[in-house]
Short mmCIF file of C-alpha atoms in Angstrom, two decimals:
data_model
loop_
_atom_site.label_atom_id
_atom_site.label_comp_id
_atom_site.label_asym_id
_atom_site.label_seq_id
_atom_site.Cartn_x
_atom_site.Cartn_y
_atom_site.Cartn_z
CA MET A 1 50.53 -58.56 30.49
CA SER A 2 52.16 -60.03 27.49
CA LYS A 3 55.86 -58.58 26.62
CA PHE A 4 53.89 -58.23 22.43
CA ILE A 5 51.89 -56.36 24.46
CA GLN A 6 54.14 -54.72 26.71
CA GLY A 7 56.27 -54.18 24.14
CA THR A 8 53.27 -52.71 21.93
CA ILE A 9 51.90 -50.16 24.83
CA ILE A 10 55.64 -48.56 24.80
CA LEU A 11 56.24 -48.25 21.41
CA LEU A 12 51.76 -46.63 20.97
CA PHE A 13 52.85 -44.00 23.56
CA ALA A 14 56.54 -43.48 22.14
CA GLY A 15 54.91 -43.21 18.77
CA LEU A 16 52.49 -40.83 19.48
CA VAL A 17 54.41 -38.59 21.01
CA THR A 18 57.00 -38.98 18.11
CA ARG A 19 54.68 -38.38 15.23
CA VAL A 20 53.46 -35.61 17.93
CA LEU A 21 56.99 -34.02 18.08
CA GLY A 22 57.11 -35.04 14.34
CA PHE A 23 53.47 -32.60 13.26
CA ILE A 24 55.38 -29.90 15.48
CA ASN A 25 58.07 -30.67 12.44
CA ARG A 26 56.87 -29.50 9.67
CA ILE A 27 54.01 -27.41 10.67
CA VAL A 28 57.33 -24.90 11.22
CA ILE A 29 58.68 -26.30 7.37
CA ALA A 30 55.67 -25.43 6.26
CA ARG A 31 55.11 -21.86 8.28
CA PHE A 32 59.31 -20.98 7.62
CA ILE A 33 59.82 -22.04 4.17
CA GLY A 34 56.44 -22.40 2.60
CA ALA A 35 55.23 -25.44 0.33
CA GLU A 36 57.43 -24.69 -2.38
CA GLY A 37 60.20 -25.15 0.38
CA VAL A 38 57.97 -28.31 1.57
CA GLY A 39 58.24 -29.17 -1.56
CA LEU A 40 62.06 -29.60 -1.95
CA TYR A 41 62.93 -31.09 1.10
CA MET A 42 60.20 -33.72 -0.15
CA MET A 43 61.70 -34.22 -3.46
CA ALA A 44 64.96 -34.97 -1.80
CA PHE A 45 63.11 -36.87 1.81
CA PRO A 46 62.56 -39.76 -0.95
CA THR A 47 66.95 -40.67 -1.87
CA PHE A 48 67.20 -39.89 2.33
CA ILE A 49 64.76 -43.00 2.62
CA LEU A 50 66.20 -45.01 0.19
CA VAL A 51 70.13 -44.67 1.29
CA VAL A 52 68.84 -45.88 4.63
CA THR A 53 67.22 -48.83 3.51
CA ILE A 54 70.36 -49.92 1.15
CA THR A 55 71.97 -49.75 4.25
CA GLN A 56 69.81 -51.43 6.86
CA LEU A 57 69.81 -53.85 3.78
CA GLY A 58 66.66 -55.29 6.58
CA LEU A 59 68.94 -56.12 8.91
CA PRO A 60 66.66 -54.25 12.15
CA VAL A 61 63.33 -56.77 11.41
CA ALA A 62 66.02 -60.45 10.40
CA ILE A 63 67.51 -59.31 13.33
CA SER A 64 64.32 -59.10 15.83
CA LYS A 65 63.24 -62.60 14.50
CA ASN A 66 66.96 -64.38 15.17
CA VAL A 67 68.16 -62.69 17.99
CA ALA A 68 63.66 -63.74 18.69
CA GLU A 69 64.09 -67.55 17.96
CA ALA A 70 67.69 -67.30 19.93
CA GLU A 71 66.38 -65.89 23.39
CA ALA A 72 63.33 -68.87 22.82
CA ARG A 73 66.75 -71.18 22.57
CA GLY A 74 68.55 -69.66 25.24
CA ASP A 75 71.77 -69.41 23.21
CA THR A 76 73.21 -66.42 24.44
CA GLU A 77 76.26 -66.70 21.92
CA LYS A 78 74.19 -67.30 18.83
CA THR A 79 72.79 -63.41 19.80
CA LYS A 80 76.27 -63.10 19.98
CA LYS A 81 77.35 -63.96 16.38
CA ILE A 82 73.92 -61.75 14.87
CA LEU A 83 75.09 -58.94 15.77
CA ILE A 84 78.41 -58.63 15.62
CA VAL A 85 77.67 -59.79 11.81
CA SER A 86 74.83 -57.22 11.27
CA LEU A 87 77.32 -55.17 12.61
CA ALA A 88 80.20 -55.92 10.18
CA SER A 89 77.75 -56.26 7.22
CA THR A 90 75.97 -52.34 7.61
CA LEU A 91 79.38 -50.24 8.27
CA SER A 92 81.02 -51.86 4.84
CA LEU A 93 78.10 -50.30 3.48
CA SER A 94 77.73 -47.37 5.26
CA LEU A 95 82.09 -46.69 3.73
CA LEU A 96 80.40 -47.50 0.34
CA PHE A 97 77.73 -45.48 0.59
CA THR A 98 79.41 -42.30 1.45
CA PRO A 99 81.01 -41.26 -0.83
CA ALA A 100 78.25 -41.92 -3.47
CA LEU A 101 75.69 -40.84 -2.74
CA ILE A 102 78.32 -37.57 -2.09
CA LEU A 103 78.40 -38.35 -5.55
CA LEU A 104 76.16 -38.76 -7.60
CA THR A 105 74.05 -35.43 -5.54
CA PRO A 106 74.44 -33.30 -8.37
CA TYR A 107 73.75 -36.02 -11.34
CA LEU A 108 70.38 -36.97 -9.23
CA SER A 109 69.23 -32.99 -8.95
CA GLU A 110 69.80 -31.65 -12.32
CA HIS A 111 68.55 -34.55 -13.70
CA LEU A 112 66.52 -37.61 -12.50
CA LEU A 113 65.01 -34.25 -9.55
CA THR A 114 65.04 -31.92 -12.52
CA ASP A 115 64.82 -28.50 -9.86
CA ASN A 116 68.45 -28.38 -9.20
CA ARG A 117 67.76 -26.71 -6.16
CA THR A 118 67.78 -30.20 -4.01
CA LEU A 119 70.90 -30.07 -4.27
CA TYR A 120 71.64 -28.82 -0.86
CA PRO A 121 69.36 -31.22 0.88
CA LEU A 122 70.45 -33.92 -0.96
CA LEU A 123 74.43 -33.62 -0.09
CA ALA A 124 73.00 -32.89 3.80
CA ILE A 125 71.49 -36.40 3.91
CA ALA A 126 75.40 -38.41 3.96
CA PRO A 127 76.58 -37.76 7.84
CA VAL A 128 73.33 -39.88 8.11
CA VAL A 129 73.99 -43.46 6.62
CA PRO A 130 77.20 -44.70 9.47
CA ILE A 131 74.61 -43.57 12.10
CA ILE A 132 71.41 -44.95 10.78
CA ALA A 133 74.37 -48.59 9.83
CA VAL A 134 74.33 -48.52 13.59
CA SER A 135 71.18 -47.86 15.38
CA SER A 136 69.58 -50.03 12.82
CA VAL A 137 71.10 -52.64 14.40
CA ILE A 138 70.96 -52.23 18.11
CA ARG A 139 66.94 -51.52 17.79
CA GLY A 140 67.20 -54.84 16.72
CA TYR A 141 68.86 -56.64 19.15
CA PHE A 142 66.30 -54.31 21.76
CA GLN A 143 63.41 -56.09 19.84
CA GLY A 144 64.38 -59.24 18.87
CA LYS A 145 65.10 -59.68 22.82
CA GLN A 146 61.30 -58.21 23.69
CA ASN A 147 63.38 -55.28 25.43
CA MET A 148 61.17 -51.58 23.21
CA LYS A 149 61.76 -49.55 25.64
CA PRO A 150 65.85 -48.68 24.36
CA ALA A 151 63.84 -47.74 20.75
CA ALA A 152 60.52 -46.31 22.03
CA TYR A 153 62.57 -43.46 23.68
CA SER A 154 65.54 -43.03 21.39
CA GLN A 155 62.71 -42.14 19.41
CA LEU A 156 61.82 -39.38 21.68
CA ILE A 157 65.45 -38.64 21.52
CA GLU A 158 65.61 -38.11 17.81
CA GLN A 159 62.15 -36.29 17.64
CA VAL A 160 63.50 -33.57 21.02
CA VAL A 161 66.44 -32.46 18.49
CA ARG A 162 64.89 -32.38 15.53
CA ILE A 163 62.35 -30.10 16.61
CA THR A 164 64.93 -27.83 19.12
CA LEU A 165 67.09 -27.39 15.63
CA ILE A 166 64.14 -27.79 13.35
CA ALA A 167 63.41 -24.02 13.74
CA ALA A 168 67.37 -22.36 14.00
CA LEU A 169 68.25 -23.66 11.22
CA THR A 170 65.80 -23.44 8.04
CA LYS A 171 65.62 -20.09 10.18
CA ALA A 172 69.34 -19.22 10.12
CA PHE A 173 70.17 -20.86 6.11
CA LEU A 174 67.06 -18.88 4.66
CA PRO A 175 68.32 -15.27 3.76
CA TYR A 176 70.76 -17.82 1.37
CA GLY A 177 67.97 -18.81 -0.67
CA ILE A 178 64.96 -21.79 0.18
CA GLU A 179 66.78 -24.70 -1.31
CA TYR A 180 69.49 -23.91 1.90
CA ALA A 181 66.30 -23.46 4.29
CA ALA A 182 65.42 -27.20 2.49
CA ALA A 183 68.81 -28.00 3.66
CA GLY A 184 68.76 -26.28 7.04
CA ALA A 185 65.40 -29.11 7.11
CA MET A 186 67.20 -32.25 6.28
CA LEU A 187 70.62 -31.31 8.72
CA ALA A 188 68.47 -31.10 11.45
CA SER A 189 67.43 -34.35 10.51
CA VAL A 190 70.50 -36.01 10.51
CA ILE A 191 71.53 -34.40 13.63
CA GLY A 192 68.72 -36.35 15.12
CA GLU A 193 69.75 -39.64 14.28
CA LEU A 194 73.04 -38.99 15.78
CA ALA A 195 71.60 -37.95 19.08
CA SER A 196 70.21 -41.46 19.08
CA LEU A 197 72.45 -43.16 18.33
CA ILE A 198 75.15 -41.96 21.41
CA TYR A 199 71.27 -43.73 23.39
CA LEU A 200 71.60 -46.58 21.61
CA LEU A 201 75.25 -47.42 22.38
CA THR A 202 74.63 -46.53 25.67
CA SER A 203 72.00 -48.46 26.98
CA PHE A 204 74.15 -51.55 25.21
CA LYS A 205 77.49 -51.18 26.44
CA LEU A 206 74.68 -50.78 30.08
CA LYS A 207 72.79 -54.02 29.91
CA LYS A 208 75.23 -56.08 27.44
CA LYS A 209 75.88 -59.08 28.69
CA PHE A 210 78.08 -59.99 26.74
CA LYS A 211 81.70 -58.36 25.38
CA VAL A 212 81.04 -57.38 21.80
CA ARG A 213 85.02 -56.75 20.80
CA LYS A 214 85.94 -60.21 22.13
CA GLN A 215 86.42 -62.46 19.62
CA PHE A 216 85.17 -60.35 17.53
CA PHE A 217 86.67 -60.93 14.02
CA GLN A 218 86.85 -64.30 14.48
CA HIS A 219 82.64 -63.89 15.06
CA ILE A 220 83.38 -62.56 11.43
CA ARG A 221 85.48 -65.98 10.01
CA LYS A 222 83.53 -67.70 11.51
CA GLY A 223 79.74 -66.05 10.57
CA LYS A 224 78.42 -67.64 6.89
CA ASP A 225 76.00 -69.71 8.49
CA THR A 226 74.22 -66.89 10.82
CA PHE A 227 75.38 -64.42 7.98
CA LYS A 228 72.63 -67.09 5.71
CA GLN A 229 70.17 -67.08 8.43
CA LEU A 230 69.89 -62.81 8.30
CA MET A 231 70.19 -62.70 3.88
CA GLU A 232 66.53 -65.12 4.28
CA VAL A 233 64.88 -62.22 6.50
CA ALA A 234 67.28 -59.32 5.16
CA LEU A 235 66.98 -59.62 1.46
CA PRO A 236 63.34 -60.11 0.81
CA THR A 237 62.77 -57.24 3.31
CA THR A 238 65.45 -54.63 1.86
CA GLY A 239 63.76 -55.90 -1.58
CA SER A 240 59.67 -54.93 0.40
CA ARG A 241 61.83 -51.66 1.47
CA MET A 242 63.86 -51.14 -1.42
CA ILE A 243 60.33 -51.53 -3.49
CA GLY A 244 58.56 -49.40 -1.75
CA SER A 245 61.68 -46.45 -2.05
CA VAL A 246 62.69 -47.05 -4.86
CA ALA A 247 58.57 -45.86 -5.61
CA TRP A 248 59.01 -43.27 -3.98
CA PHE A 249 62.50 -41.63 -5.16
CA LEU A 250 60.57 -41.67 -8.47
CA GLU A 251 57.62 -40.05 -7.83
CA PRO A 252 58.78 -36.73 -6.90
CA ILE A 253 60.48 -37.21 -10.90
CA VAL A 254 56.64 -39.45 -12.24
CA VAL A 255 54.49 -36.41 -11.01
CA THR A 256 57.38 -33.79 -11.98
CA TYR A 257 57.10 -34.38 -15.85
CA SER A 258 53.58 -36.05 -16.32
CA LEU A 259 52.38 -32.71 -14.89
CA ALA A 260 54.47 -31.06 -17.32
CA ILE A 261 52.30 -33.14 -20.20
CA ALA A 262 49.58 -32.07 -18.69
CA GLY A 263 50.23 -28.40 -18.90
CA VAL A 264 51.19 -27.52 -15.24
CA SER A 265 54.23 -25.19 -14.59
CA THR A 266 57.48 -27.33 -12.35
CA ILE A 267 56.17 -24.65 -9.60
CA ALA A 268 53.03 -25.18 -8.89
CA ALA A 269 53.49 -29.44 -9.72
CA THR A 270 55.68 -29.54 -6.62
CA GLU A 271 53.62 -27.09 -5.13
CA GLY A 272 50.58 -29.59 -5.55
CA TYR A 273 53.21 -32.80 -4.38
CA GLY A 274 53.16 -30.26 -1.35
CA ALA A 275 50.77 -30.12 -0.12
CA LEU A 276 49.63 -33.40 -0.93
CA THR A 277 52.62 -35.18 0.73
CA GLY A 278 53.60 -32.37 2.98
CA PHE A 279 50.59 -31.58 4.38
CA ALA A 280 48.25 -34.16 3.72
CA LEU A 281 49.44 -36.99 3.89
CA PRO A 282 51.16 -36.57 7.26
CA LEU A 283 48.11 -36.80 8.92
CA LEU A 284 46.99 -38.95 8.03
CA MET A 285 50.27 -41.61 8.50
CA LEU A 286 49.84 -39.88 12.26
CA PRO A 287 47.38 -42.15 13.32
CA SER A 288 49.94 -45.00 11.60
CA PHE A 289 52.64 -45.11 15.29
CA ILE A 290 49.26 -47.51 16.37
CA ASN A 291 50.03 -49.78 13.44
CA MET A 292 53.80 -49.18 14.07
CA ALA A 293 54.09 -50.32 17.09
CA LEU A 294 51.93 -53.48 16.63
CA SER A 295 53.99 -54.12 13.72
CA THR A 296 57.48 -53.97 15.63
CA SER A 297 55.95 -56.07 18.39
CA LEU A 298 54.70 -58.39 16.25
CA VAL A 299 58.04 -59.66 14.41
CA PRO A 300 59.97 -61.43 17.55
CA ALA A 301 56.71 -61.93 19.23
CA ILE A 302 55.63 -64.38 16.41
CA SER A 303 58.94 -64.81 15.68
CA GLU A 304 58.96 -66.74 19.06
CA ALA A 305 55.76 -67.93 18.83
CA LYS A 306 57.18 -70.54 15.56
CA ALA A 307 60.31 -70.97 17.52
CA VAL A 308 57.68 -73.99 19.52
CA ASN A 309 55.45 -74.55 16.43
CA ASN A 310 52.84 -72.78 18.87
CA PHE A 311 50.53 -72.07 16.20
CA HIS A 312 47.40 -71.27 17.79
CA LEU A 313 49.19 -67.96 19.55
CA ILE A 314 50.50 -66.94 16.30
CA GLU A 315 46.76 -67.18 15.02
CA TYR A 316 46.20 -65.72 17.84
CA ARG A 317 48.85 -62.80 17.83
CA LEU A 318 47.78 -61.79 14.75
CA GLN A 319 43.95 -61.21 15.67
CA GLN A 320 45.34 -59.40 17.96
CA ALA A 321 46.79 -56.66 16.66
CA LEU A 322 44.61 -56.52 13.52
CA ARG A 323 40.79 -56.50 15.61
CA ILE A 324 43.15 -53.72 17.47
CA SER A 325 44.62 -51.47 13.56
CA LEU A 326 40.77 -51.86 12.58
CA THR A 327 38.84 -50.23 15.71
CA THR A 328 41.44 -47.74 15.37
CA GLY A 329 41.98 -46.43 12.74
CA GLY A 330 38.40 -46.85 11.47
CA LEU A 331 38.02 -44.10 14.25
CA SER A 332 40.67 -41.94 12.62
CA VAL A 333 39.28 -41.62 9.02
CA VAL A 334 36.32 -40.77 10.66
CA VAL A 335 38.31 -37.83 12.82
CA ILE A 336 40.55 -36.88 9.64
CA TYR A 337 36.93 -36.80 7.69
CA ILE A 338 34.94 -34.63 9.34
CA LEU A 339 37.91 -32.28 10.57
CA ALA A 340 39.44 -32.04 7.43
CA GLU A 341 39.20 -27.98 6.82
CA PRO A 342 39.92 -27.25 10.55
CA LEU A 343 43.22 -29.42 11.05
CA MET A 344 44.20 -28.20 8.18
CA THR A 345 43.95 -24.38 9.36
CA VAL A 346 45.20 -24.91 12.63
CA MET A 347 48.38 -27.09 11.75
CA TYR A 348 49.65 -24.97 8.06
CA GLY A 349 47.23 -22.05 8.73
CA SER A 350 46.27 -23.06 5.41
CA THR A 351 43.11 -25.13 3.81
CA THR A 352 45.53 -26.18 0.75
CA GLY A 353 45.39 -30.60 1.20
CA THR A 354 41.57 -31.11 2.32
CA ASP A 355 40.22 -33.05 -1.24
CA PHE A 356 43.35 -34.35 -1.03
CA LEU A 357 41.99 -35.77 2.63
CA LYS A 358 38.75 -35.92 2.23
CA LEU A 359 40.10 -38.18 -1.53
CA MET A 360 41.79 -40.07 0.11
CA ALA A 361 40.41 -40.72 3.79
CA PRO A 362 37.92 -43.63 3.48
CA LEU A 363 40.35 -46.12 1.62
CA PHE A 364 43.33 -45.13 4.09
CA LEU A 365 42.34 -47.64 6.71
CA PHE A 366 43.93 -50.14 4.40
CA TYR A 367 47.64 -48.59 5.00
CA TYR A 368 46.88 -49.03 8.51
CA PHE A 369 46.58 -52.53 7.94
CA GLN A 370 49.95 -53.23 5.75
CA GLN A 371 51.98 -52.57 9.18
CA PRO A 372 51.76 -55.44 10.54
CA LEU A 373 50.95 -58.21 7.78
CA GLN A 374 53.77 -58.04 6.59
CA SER A 375 55.56 -57.63 10.16
CA ALA A 376 53.55 -61.50 9.95
CA LEU A 377 54.73 -61.99 6.77
CA GLN A 378 58.42 -61.65 7.26
CA ALA A 379 58.02 -63.40 11.27
CA LEU A 380 56.93 -66.11 9.65
CA ASP A 381 59.18 -66.98 6.72
CA LEU A 382 57.47 -65.08 3.41
CA ALA A 383 59.47 -61.38 3.45
CA ARG A 384 59.58 -62.49 0.05
CA ALA A 385 55.91 -63.25 -0.82
CA ALA A 386 55.82 -59.52 1.01
CA MET A 387 58.54 -58.39 -1.35
CA ILE A 388 56.50 -59.91 -4.73
CA ASN A 389 53.19 -58.21 -3.22
CA SER A 390 55.44 -54.94 -2.45
CA LEU A 391 56.80 -55.45 -6.79
CA ILE A 392 53.25 -55.82 -7.67
CA GLY A 393 51.73 -52.20 -5.80
CA ALA A 394 54.62 -50.11 -6.44
CA VAL A 395 54.93 -50.40 -10.17
CA ALA A 396 50.89 -49.55 -10.15
CA LYS A 397 50.59 -47.22 -7.69
CA ILE A 398 53.21 -45.16 -10.06
CA ALA A 399 51.48 -46.74 -13.61
CA VAL A 400 48.65 -45.21 -12.40
CA ILE A 401 49.79 -41.42 -10.90
CA PHE A 402 52.05 -41.20 -15.03
CA ILE A 403 48.95 -42.20 -16.51
CA LEU A 404 46.19 -40.10 -14.32
CA GLY A 405 48.61 -37.49 -13.21
CA SER A 406 49.46 -36.49 -16.61
CA GLN A 407 45.94 -36.02 -17.75
CA PRO A 408 44.86 -32.34 -17.25
CA ALA A 409 41.30 -33.35 -15.79
CA PHE A 410 43.13 -35.25 -13.21
CA GLY A 411 46.75 -33.44 -12.45
CA ILE A 412 48.09 -34.34 -8.94
CA THR A 413 44.54 -35.63 -7.58
CA GLY A 414 45.95 -38.40 -10.29
CA VAL A 415 48.63 -38.60 -7.87
CA ALA A 416 46.76 -39.22 -4.63
CA LEU A 417 44.80 -41.61 -6.56
CA GLY A 418 47.68 -43.19 -7.31
CA LEU A 419 48.33 -43.45 -3.46
CA ILE A 420 45.67 -44.91 -2.59
CA VAL A 421 45.25 -48.23 -5.66
CA GLY A 422 49.79 -48.25 -4.19
CA PHE A 423 48.57 -49.29 -0.74
CA VAL A 424 44.96 -50.92 -1.42
CA LEU A 425 46.82 -53.49 -3.30
CA VAL A 426 49.25 -54.21 -1.89
CA THR A 427 47.00 -54.20 1.29
CA LEU A 428 44.73 -56.97 -0.18
CA LEU A 429 48.22 -58.78 -1.47
CA HIS A 430 49.67 -58.81 1.67
CA PHE A 431 46.06 -60.08 3.18
CA ALA A 432 45.68 -62.83 0.64
CA THR A 433 49.26 -64.21 0.38
CA LEU A 434 48.35 -64.65 4.55
CA LEU A 435 45.59 -67.05 4.59
CA LYS A 436 47.21 -69.47 2.03
CA ALA A 437 50.14 -69.89 4.68
CA ILE A 438 48.33 -71.00 7.96
CA SER A 439 44.59 -71.22 9.41
CA TYR A 440 43.05 -67.75 10.14
CA THR A 441 39.30 -67.57 10.72
CA ILE A 442 37.85 -63.63 9.54
CA HIS A 443 35.91 -62.42 11.84
CA MET A 444 33.37 -60.43 9.30
CA ARG A 445 30.84 -59.04 12.50
CA GLU A 446 33.79 -57.34 13.83
CA TYR A 447 34.02 -54.64 10.05
CA LEU A 448 30.42 -54.79 9.81
CA ILE A 449 30.42 -53.56 12.91
CA THR A 450 33.43 -51.02 12.04
CA SER A 451 31.81 -50.04 9.45
CA GLY A 452 28.49 -48.78 10.93
CA ALA A 453 30.14 -47.30 13.64
CA MET A 454 32.49 -45.07 11.17
CA LEU A 455 29.20 -44.48 9.31
CA LEU A 456 26.58 -43.40 12.89
CA THR A 457 30.30 -42.11 13.83
CA GLY A 458 30.45 -39.40 11.23
CA TYR A 459 26.52 -38.19 11.14
CA ILE A 460 26.88 -36.95 14.43
CA GLY A 461 30.59 -35.09 14.63
CA TYR A 462 29.29 -33.40 11.54
CA ILE A 463 25.46 -32.11 13.49
CA THR A 464 27.18 -32.05 16.77
CA ILE A 465 29.78 -29.18 14.32
CA LYS A 466 27.22 -27.48 12.04
CA PHE A 467 25.01 -27.90 14.79
CA LEU A 468 27.74 -26.09 18.14
CA ASN A 469 29.51 -23.39 15.22
CA PHE A 470 32.67 -22.96 17.39
CA THR A 471 35.53 -21.35 16.61
CA ILE A 472 37.99 -23.64 15.19
CA VAL A 473 40.31 -24.78 17.72
CA PRO A 474 36.69 -25.54 20.35
CA THR A 475 35.34 -27.15 17.08
CA ILE A 476 38.49 -29.61 16.19
CA LEU A 477 38.38 -30.00 19.91
CA CYS A 478 34.44 -30.24 20.39
CA GLY A 479 34.02 -32.58 17.80
CA ALA A 480 36.99 -35.16 17.70
CA MET A 481 36.14 -35.60 22.03
CA VAL A 482 32.20 -36.24 21.60
CA MET A 483 33.22 -38.98 17.43
CA SER A 484 35.63 -40.92 19.74
CA LEU A 485 33.20 -41.05 23.20
CA ILE A 486 30.09 -41.68 20.78
CA TYR A 487 32.88 -44.51 18.66
CA LEU A 488 34.54 -46.19 22.00
CA ILE A 489 30.74 -46.49 23.18
CA ILE A 490 29.78 -48.55 20.62
CA MET A 491 33.00 -50.07 20.20
CA ILE A 492 32.76 -51.36 24.11
CA PHE A 493 28.99 -52.11 23.53
CA THR A 494 29.98 -54.91 20.81
CA LYS A 495 33.13 -55.66 23.09
CA LEU A 496 35.39 -55.31 19.89
CA ILE A 497 37.45 -53.00 22.31
CA ARG A 498 37.83 -56.26 25.29
CA LYS A 499 39.11 -55.55 28.99
CA GLY A 500 42.56 -56.73 27.86
CA ASP A 501 43.49 -53.89 24.86
CA VAL A 502 43.36 -52.00 27.80
CA GLN A 503 44.13 -53.14 31.27
CA GLY A 504 47.94 -52.25 30.50
CA LEU A 505 47.13 -48.34 29.58
CA PRO A 506 48.26 -46.30 32.25
CA GLY A 507 45.97 -43.50 33.46
CA VAL A 508 42.76 -43.80 30.73
CA GLY A 509 43.40 -47.46 30.27
CA GLN A 510 43.08 -48.07 34.40
CA PHE A 511 39.77 -45.80 34.16
CA LEU A 512 38.02 -48.40 30.80
CA ALA A 513 39.60 -51.67 33.03
CA LYS A 514 37.88 -50.82 36.61
CA PHE A 515 34.67 -49.05 34.86
CA MET A 516 33.53 -49.53 32.52
CA PHE A 517 34.63 -54.01 31.35
CA ARG A 518 32.72 -55.00 34.63
#
């Protein structure tokens, strides 16, 4: 089994568990502080992501790419230099941004987010900056060596610590006000990141084959060329993420103003935005752990192939990643669309957000393609093109949100439509850029078969849940099992899922490889 598939499988299972724990986390938050509290939390969260993006400077992807290339050439000294220069860069940035965030927080909450209750959730973010600075570098190092276990385990530890603390902290702070409870939820995330960093540092100390402290400052002084190589990938990657983070940061601001123009009150706007981004979007993004696992493994895999000029392997890896994204994403879209109402009821005790799920699910398949495509572009030294694509998509998204959100006929639905326009456009632009860069064959048969399988599976799932008329939980379990089985049979029969895709999976993968691929 190749390092690419092995690393993807490790990250896939870690991602699955992480997403499930993440959902438990959101359910706890929703049940303790409600839609309004979730709205406050989600208004502050984009700032969290923006700060993380600035601090990382795009170095995790750059480190992964450059370490993979150095490992392919057997250059250990180069790997050490990459690590030292990266640590020096991120730690320096964290010393600047931590006090800057604390000083700017009152202005952000009062004037930009237009809800001063976001002050305390924003302040709770500040300690995470230096933590992320170090952990992102170590993750990039391990990923470049195509050792995905430390990154996977660190994700699990972060979520377990977060979910352990989230209920206690929100409950402890809730008597002081809903804004304090939202700050408690944010603080749980920070402590989770700290626990993750401690594990990564321990793993790095045990597994590294060189001393980082030895000649540390000498490598920094002589690291100009290494810094330049890292920045060639890191800056456009940061640009892409910065664009996404800035757009996400501006999103609640634009939503608030546009809905105010449409005559929607601040509280109603906060609740609607909370239902969209805190209830519906996390459910739609749940299956994306598969694509995140693929994209994380894809950067070093393609970089390694590119270092030895193996362009056939590059196309093969990309075809494999996109086919897996297509087949898994297709099933996810169908299950979420058909079971939208019972899923929302079980997850959050409310059907609020069901309309958003049904509106966005059919086109969310484009989102599942976006990360693998962007990772491929970064590995192929096309990070700048990916950044421009992200900018175009972000501008289009914000524009559509403002135009439609300010219309009384659309309101918060216009915000959902703006999100759809953004990720569909970016995905199409990434794909067009890729087609110009490398030789790539589009197998239309795969897309047509998947579309037909989705329609048939959805129809059978709809009939099944109507016929059985069970209570909510049995409806979800039975409907999901029936749809998954039908979809899986079609995919295997048409050879869109192949033996090589599943034989490395423990348990069910071994069963499928043995009995269903004869």
